[in-house]
Amino acid sequence: DVKVTQSSRYLVKRTGEKVFLECVQDMDHENMFWYRQDPGLGLRLIYFSYDVKMKEKGDIPEGYSVSREKKERFSLILESASTNQTSMYLCASSLLQPLNGANVLTFGAGSRLTVL
Amino acid sequence: GNSVTQMEGPVTLSEEAFLTINCTYTATGYPSLFWYVQYPGEGLQLLLKATKADDKGSNKGFEATYRKETTSFHLEKGSVQVSDSAVYFCALHNSGGSNYKLTFGKGTLLTVNP
């Protein structure tokens, strides 16, 4: 069964800490994404990557950075966590060339981060 | 730019009731349209999709028809079950764009009572 695995389901961090959220996919997908999910706001794209070492800003990149050193792994980094970054973070992946024009994302289970 | 508007929840139904969750979109060109579902404690998973006008996507008893004339992709199910309780997201992908991100609606929480 194909999978996107997020290493931590629940994290509690303190303001100012550096936080790493890790995501690994086993489908040989080129594209990987980090979304943030908040009640009433839906999903908002933070960053995405279409190849190793390549990244593009999404809709809300401020306060975040990403790293993609290997095709299967995409990391989200909060350099100095703040309370307004308390949220559910969702990683996803997809093929570079969508099949039949439909870019289907496969999501991980999510990482719920609380910043105190 | 691209945008997706779906009906606000929460929606509460009794088992075997008929479900409609409205979704309309704004996009240039010919986007692909999706419904994703998020069960409690899980990530999103694809429920159904449609890639061109008049296509009907269907899965697990759910259906949605891509209506270009009304820019809509409403989700329907004839008889809901308690196990359908989840958050439903409408989304679009504009294949004419240079990136591969999806634009999501804000989600609709569905609760089905026995």
mmCIF file of C-alpha atoms in Angstrom:
data_model
loop_
_atom_site.group_PDB
_atom_site.id
_atom_site.type_symbol
_atom_site.label_atom_id
_atom_site.label_comp_id
_atom_site.label_asym_id
_atom_site.label_seq_id
_atom_site.Cartn_x
_atom_site.Cartn_y
_atom_site.Cartn_z
ATOM 1 C CA ASP A 1 0.000 0.000 0.000
ATOM 2 C CA VAL A 2 1.447 3.340 -1.022
ATOM 3 C CA LYS A 3 2.095 5.763 1.729
ATOM 4 C CA VAL A 4 3.017 9.217 2.823
ATOM 5 C CA THR A 5 4.415 9.002 6.329
ATOM 6 C CA GLN A 6 4.745 11.928 8.686
ATOM 7 C CA SER A 7 7.160 11.122 11.474
ATOM 8 C CA SER A 8 5.343 12.834 14.330
ATOM 9 C CA ARG A 9 1.581 12.796 14.899
ATOM 10 C CA TYR A 10 1.693 15.141 17.885
ATOM 11 C CA LEU A 11 4.337 17.641 18.963
ATOM 12 C CA VAL A 12 4.445 20.194 21.741
ATOM 13 C CA LYS A 13 7.125 22.878 21.479
ATOM 14 C CA ARG A 14 7.950 26.143 23.174
ATOM 15 C CA THR A 15 8.037 29.570 21.579
ATOM 16 C CA GLY A 16 11.379 30.188 19.909
ATOM 17 C CA GLU A 17 12.286 26.533 19.452
ATOM 18 C CA LYS A 18 13.389 25.211 16.084
ATOM 19 C CA VAL A 19 10.955 22.585 14.837
ATOM 20 C CA PHE A 20 11.431 19.950 12.148
ATOM 21 C CA LEU A 21 8.487 18.139 10.573
ATOM 22 C CA GLU A 22 9.505 15.195 8.438
ATOM 23 C CA CYS A 23 7.627 13.586 5.584
ATOM 24 C CA VAL A 24 8.575 10.499 3.578
ATOM 25 C CA GLN A 25 6.776 8.987 0.572
ATOM 26 C CA ASP A 26 7.383 5.618 -1.033
ATOM 27 C CA MET A 27 5.641 6.222 -4.368
ATOM 28 C CA ASP A 28 8.573 7.774 -6.262
ATOM 29 C CA HIS A 29 6.515 10.961 -6.655
ATOM 30 C CA GLU A 30 8.251 14.059 -7.926
ATOM 31 C CA ASN A 31 5.970 16.618 -6.265
ATOM 32 C CA MET A 32 5.732 17.079 -2.533
ATOM 33 C CA PHE A 33 3.709 19.621 -0.597
ATOM 34 C CA TRP A 34 3.259 21.030 2.874
ATOM 35 C CA TYR A 35 -0.174 22.336 3.811
ATOM 36 C CA ARG A 36 -1.433 23.857 6.987
ATOM 37 C CA GLN A 37 -5.008 23.103 8.130
ATOM 38 C CA ASP A 38 -6.882 25.413 10.474
ATOM 39 C CA PRO A 39 -10.586 25.453 11.425
ATOM 40 C CA GLY A 40 -12.562 27.790 9.198
ATOM 41 C CA LEU A 41 -9.604 28.363 6.893
ATOM 42 C CA GLY A 42 -9.312 24.981 5.219
ATOM 43 C CA LEU A 43 -5.986 23.962 3.722
ATOM 44 C CA ARG A 44 -3.383 26.543 2.862
ATOM 45 C CA LEU A 45 -0.231 25.720 0.927
ATOM 46 C CA ILE A 46 3.029 26.597 2.665
ATOM 47 C CA TYR A 47 5.640 25.269 0.240
ATOM 48 C CA PHE A 48 5.945 22.703 -2.480
ATOM 49 C CA SER A 49 8.769 20.980 -4.313
ATOM 50 C CA TYR A 50 8.779 19.426 -7.768
ATOM 51 C CA ASP A 51 12.281 17.956 -7.632
ATOM 52 C CA VAL A 52 15.217 17.365 -5.318
ATOM 53 C CA LYS A 53 16.600 20.668 -4.018
ATOM 54 C CA MET A 54 13.827 22.580 -5.797
ATOM 55 C CA LYS A 55 11.166 24.475 -3.877
ATOM 56 C CA GLU A 56 8.511 27.076 -4.476
ATOM 57 C CA LYS A 57 6.629 29.248 -2.050
ATOM 58 C CA GLY A 58 2.969 28.586 -1.568
ATOM 59 C CA ASP A 59 0.374 30.963 -0.191
ATOM 60 C CA ILE A 60 1.718 31.325 3.366
ATOM 61 C CA PRO A 61 5.502 30.699 3.412
ATOM 62 C CA GLU A 62 6.370 33.298 6.050
ATOM 63 C CA GLY A 63 7.984 31.777 9.122
ATOM 64 C CA TYR A 64 8.690 28.466 7.377
ATOM 65 C CA SER A 65 11.418 26.910 5.292
ATOM 66 C CA VAL A 66 11.748 23.519 3.615
ATOM 67 C CA SER A 67 14.402 21.055 2.632
ATOM 68 C CA ARG A 68 14.380 18.373 -0.042
ATOM 69 C CA GLU A 69 17.709 16.599 -0.194
ATOM 70 C CA LYS A 70 16.274 13.271 -1.353
ATOM 71 C CA LYS A 71 13.339 12.575 -3.638
ATOM 72 C CA GLU A 72 11.384 10.689 -1.017
ATOM 73 C CA ARG A 73 11.817 13.143 1.864
ATOM 74 C CA PHE A 74 10.447 16.665 2.333
ATOM 75 C CA SER A 75 11.043 18.503 5.582
ATOM 76 C CA LEU A 76 9.241 21.548 6.944
ATOM 77 C CA ILE A 77 11.266 23.750 9.289
ATOM 78 C CA LEU A 78 10.037 26.358 11.716
ATOM 79 C CA GLU A 79 13.178 28.336 12.526
ATOM 80 C CA SER A 80 11.668 29.975 15.608
ATOM 81 C CA ALA A 81 8.266 28.613 16.498
ATOM 82 C CA SER A 82 5.520 31.010 17.499
ATOM 83 C CA THR A 83 2.117 30.416 19.048
ATOM 84 C CA ASN A 84 0.352 31.365 15.806
ATOM 85 C CA GLN A 85 2.004 28.364 14.173
ATOM 86 C CA THR A 86 -0.036 26.010 16.342
ATOM 87 C CA SER A 87 -1.847 23.989 13.713
ATOM 88 C CA MET A 88 -2.290 20.703 11.871
ATOM 89 C CA TYR A 89 0.371 20.222 9.200
ATOM 90 C CA LEU A 90 -0.327 17.950 6.259
ATOM 91 C CA CYS A 91 2.246 16.583 3.845
ATOM 92 C CA ALA A 92 1.230 15.350 0.392
ATOM 93 C CA SER A 93 2.832 14.046 -2.777
ATOM 94 C CA SER A 94 1.893 13.598 -6.430
ATOM 95 C CA LEU A 95 3.292 12.696 -9.815
ATOM 96 C CA LEU A 96 5.026 15.398 -11.838
ATOM 97 C CA GLN A 97 2.918 14.559 -14.877
ATOM 98 C CA PRO A 98 -0.683 13.998 -13.809
ATOM 99 C CA LEU A 99 -2.380 10.936 -15.194
ATOM 100 C CA ASN A 100 -5.353 11.839 -17.378
ATOM 101 C CA GLY A 101 -4.958 15.493 -16.456
ATOM 102 C CA ALA A 102 -5.913 14.909 -12.839
ATOM 103 C CA ASN A 103 -3.244 15.807 -10.308
ATOM 104 C CA VAL A 104 -4.192 13.488 -7.442
ATOM 105 C CA LEU A 105 -2.511 14.178 -4.112
ATOM 106 C CA THR A 106 -1.752 11.462 -1.580
ATOM 107 C CA PHE A 107 -1.737 12.828 1.960
ATOM 108 C CA GLY A 108 -0.059 11.805 5.167
ATOM 109 C CA ALA A 109 -2.017 11.493 8.409
ATOM 110 C CA GLY A 110 -0.938 14.899 9.627
ATOM 111 C CA SER A 111 1.212 16.336 12.402
ATOM 112 C CA ARG A 112 -0.551 18.339 15.075
ATOM 113 C CA LEU A 113 1.827 20.954 16.445
ATOM 114 C CA THR A 114 1.166 22.935 19.600
ATOM 115 C CA VAL A 115 3.447 25.864 20.383
ATOM 116 C CA LEU A 116 3.284 27.069 23.974
ATOM 117 C CA GLY B 1 -6.819 33.453 -9.696
ATOM 118 C CA ASN B 2 -8.335 30.128 -8.749
ATOM 119 C CA SER B 3 -10.805 29.788 -5.909
ATOM 120 C CA VAL B 4 -13.234 27.240 -4.499
ATOM 121 C CA THR B 5 -16.320 28.036 -2.452
ATOM 122 C CA GLN B 6 -18.192 25.294 -0.660
ATOM 123 C CA MET B 7 -21.148 25.417 1.646
ATOM 124 C CA GLU B 8 -20.352 26.087 5.239
ATOM 125 C CA GLY B 9 -21.089 23.462 7.788
ATOM 126 C CA PRO B 10 -21.581 21.808 9.951
ATOM 127 C CA VAL B 11 -24.140 19.586 8.278
ATOM 128 C CA THR B 12 -26.001 17.157 10.508
ATOM 129 C CA LEU B 13 -28.148 14.405 9.018
ATOM 130 C CA SER B 14 -29.870 11.261 10.123
ATOM 131 C CA GLU B 15 -28.804 7.926 8.712
ATOM 132 C CA GLU B 16 -30.279 7.211 5.252
ATOM 133 C CA ALA B 17 -30.908 10.903 4.537
ATOM 134 C CA PHE B 18 -29.972 12.505 1.214
ATOM 135 C CA LEU B 19 -26.786 14.559 1.170
ATOM 136 C CA THR B 20 -25.824 17.529 -0.954
ATOM 137 C CA ILE B 21 -22.714 19.622 -0.336
ATOM 138 C CA ASN B 22 -22.469 22.531 -2.736
ATOM 139 C CA CYS B 23 -19.216 23.547 -4.380
ATOM 140 C CA THR B 24 -18.594 26.289 -6.923
ATOM 141 C CA TYR B 25 -15.314 27.384 -8.403
ATOM 142 C CA THR B 26 -13.551 30.201 -10.220
ATOM 143 C CA ALA B 27 -10.730 29.330 -12.581
ATOM 144 C CA THR B 28 -9.343 30.156 -15.977
ATOM 145 C CA GLY B 29 -9.142 27.418 -18.555
ATOM 146 C CA TYR B 30 -10.338 23.904 -17.861
ATOM 147 C CA PRO B 31 -9.560 22.761 -14.336
ATOM 148 C CA SER B 32 -9.849 19.264 -12.935
ATOM 149 C CA LEU B 33 -12.171 19.010 -9.939
ATOM 150 C CA PHE B 34 -11.936 16.815 -6.869
ATOM 151 C CA TRP B 35 -13.661 15.884 -3.659
ATOM 152 C CA TYR B 36 -11.408 14.804 -0.805
ATOM 153 C CA VAL B 37 -12.606 13.362 2.496
ATOM 154 C CA GLN B 38 -10.931 13.537 5.893
ATOM 155 C CA TYR B 39 -12.076 11.022 8.485
ATOM 156 C CA PRO B 40 -11.442 11.845 12.156
ATOM 157 C CA GLY B 41 -7.769 11.687 13.056
ATOM 158 C CA GLU B 42 -6.633 11.040 9.507
ATOM 159 C CA GLY B 43 -5.231 12.892 6.521
ATOM 160 C CA LEU B 44 -7.201 13.669 3.394
ATOM 161 C CA GLN B 45 -7.962 10.995 0.842
ATOM 162 C CA LEU B 46 -9.362 11.300 -2.645
ATOM 163 C CA LEU B 47 -13.084 10.530 -2.819
ATOM 164 C CA LEU B 48 -13.776 11.246 -6.496
ATOM 165 C CA LYS B 49 -12.656 13.393 -9.397
ATOM 166 C CA ALA B 50 -13.699 14.743 -12.796
ATOM 167 C CA THR B 51 -11.370 16.102 -15.437
ATOM 168 C CA LYS B 52 -13.686 17.689 -18.011
ATOM 169 C CA ALA B 53 -17.106 19.229 -18.366
ATOM 170 C CA ASP B 54 -20.072 16.867 -17.899
ATOM 171 C CA ASP B 55 -17.882 14.162 -16.393
ATOM 172 C CA LYS B 56 -19.407 12.441 -13.390
ATOM 173 C CA GLY B 57 -17.114 11.222 -10.655
ATOM 174 C CA SER B 58 -18.399 8.512 -8.344
ATOM 175 C CA ASN B 59 -17.145 6.407 -5.448
ATOM 176 C CA LYS B 60 -18.629 4.728 -2.349
ATOM 177 C CA GLY B 61 -22.125 5.900 -3.335
ATOM 178 C CA PHE B 62 -21.060 9.536 -3.683
ATOM 179 C CA GLU B 63 -21.399 11.374 -6.989
ATOM 180 C CA ALA B 64 -20.503 14.768 -8.388
ATOM 181 C CA THR B 65 -20.956 16.147 -11.910
ATOM 182 C CA TYR B 66 -18.632 18.741 -13.440
ATOM 183 C CA ARG B 67 -20.942 21.543 -14.612
ATOM 184 C CA LYS B 68 -19.002 24.110 -16.559
ATOM 185 C CA GLU B 69 -22.035 26.282 -17.301
ATOM 186 C CA THR B 70 -22.674 26.811 -13.587
ATOM 187 C CA THR B 71 -19.011 26.332 -12.496
ATOM 188 C CA SER B 72 -20.173 23.793 -9.951
ATOM 189 C CA PHE B 73 -19.225 20.351 -8.659
ATOM 190 C CA HIS B 74 -21.807 19.503 -5.996
ATOM 191 C CA LEU B 75 -21.337 16.328 -3.955
ATOM 192 C CA GLU B 76 -24.363 14.051 -3.491
ATOM 193 C CA LYS B 77 -25.198 10.774 -1.830
ATOM 194 C CA GLY B 78 -28.610 9.195 -1.788
ATOM 195 C CA SER B 79 -28.420 7.536 1.629
ATOM 196 C CA VAL B 80 -25.743 8.507 4.122
ATOM 197 C CA GLN B 81 -24.354 6.242 6.818
ATOM 198 C CA VAL B 82 -22.841 6.990 10.212
ATOM 199 C CA SER B 83 -19.460 6.004 8.745
ATOM 200 C CA ASP B 84 -19.711 8.919 6.274
ATOM 201 C CA SER B 85 -19.176 11.370 9.128
ATOM 202 C CA ALA B 86 -16.104 13.338 8.086
ATOM 203 C CA VAL B 87 -14.887 16.640 6.668
ATOM 204 C CA TYR B 88 -15.347 16.996 2.905
ATOM 205 C CA PHE B 89 -13.148 19.262 0.791
ATOM 206 C CA CYS B 90 -13.810 20.414 -2.748
ATOM 207 C CA ALA B 91 -10.652 21.210 -4.743
ATOM 208 C CA LEU B 92 -9.489 22.174 -8.185
ATOM 209 C CA HIS B 93 -6.300 21.799 -10.170
ATOM 210 C CA ASN B 94 -5.741 24.068 -13.086
ATOM 211 C CA SER B 95 -3.779 21.948 -15.516
ATOM 212 C CA GLY B 96 -2.928 24.962 -17.634
ATOM 213 C CA GLY B 97 -0.793 26.379 -14.881
ATOM 214 C CA SER B 98 2.923 25.947 -14.382
ATOM 215 C CA ASN B 99 2.668 24.303 -10.999
ATOM 216 C CA TYR B 100 0.814 21.369 -9.597
ATOM 217 C CA LYS B 101 -0.815 22.679 -6.487
ATOM 218 C CA LEU B 102 -4.461 22.189 -5.700
ATOM 219 C CA THR B 103 -6.756 24.938 -4.507
ATOM 220 C CA PHE B 104 -9.045 23.741 -1.709
ATOM 221 C CA GLY B 105 -12.326 24.936 -0.299
ATOM 222 C CA LYS B 106 -12.594 25.458 3.446
ATOM 223 C CA GLY B 107 -14.184 22.099 4.110
ATOM 224 C CA THR B 108 -17.641 20.994 5.266
ATOM 225 C CA LEU B 109 -18.063 18.928 8.403
ATOM 226 C CA LEU B 110 -20.708 16.227 8.026
ATOM 227 C CA THR B 111 -22.120 14.423 11.048
ATOM 228 C CA VAL B 112 -24.494 11.509 10.488
ATOM 229 C CA ASN B 113 -26.525 10.365 13.470
ATOM 230 C CA PRO B 114 -27.956 6.839 13.849
#
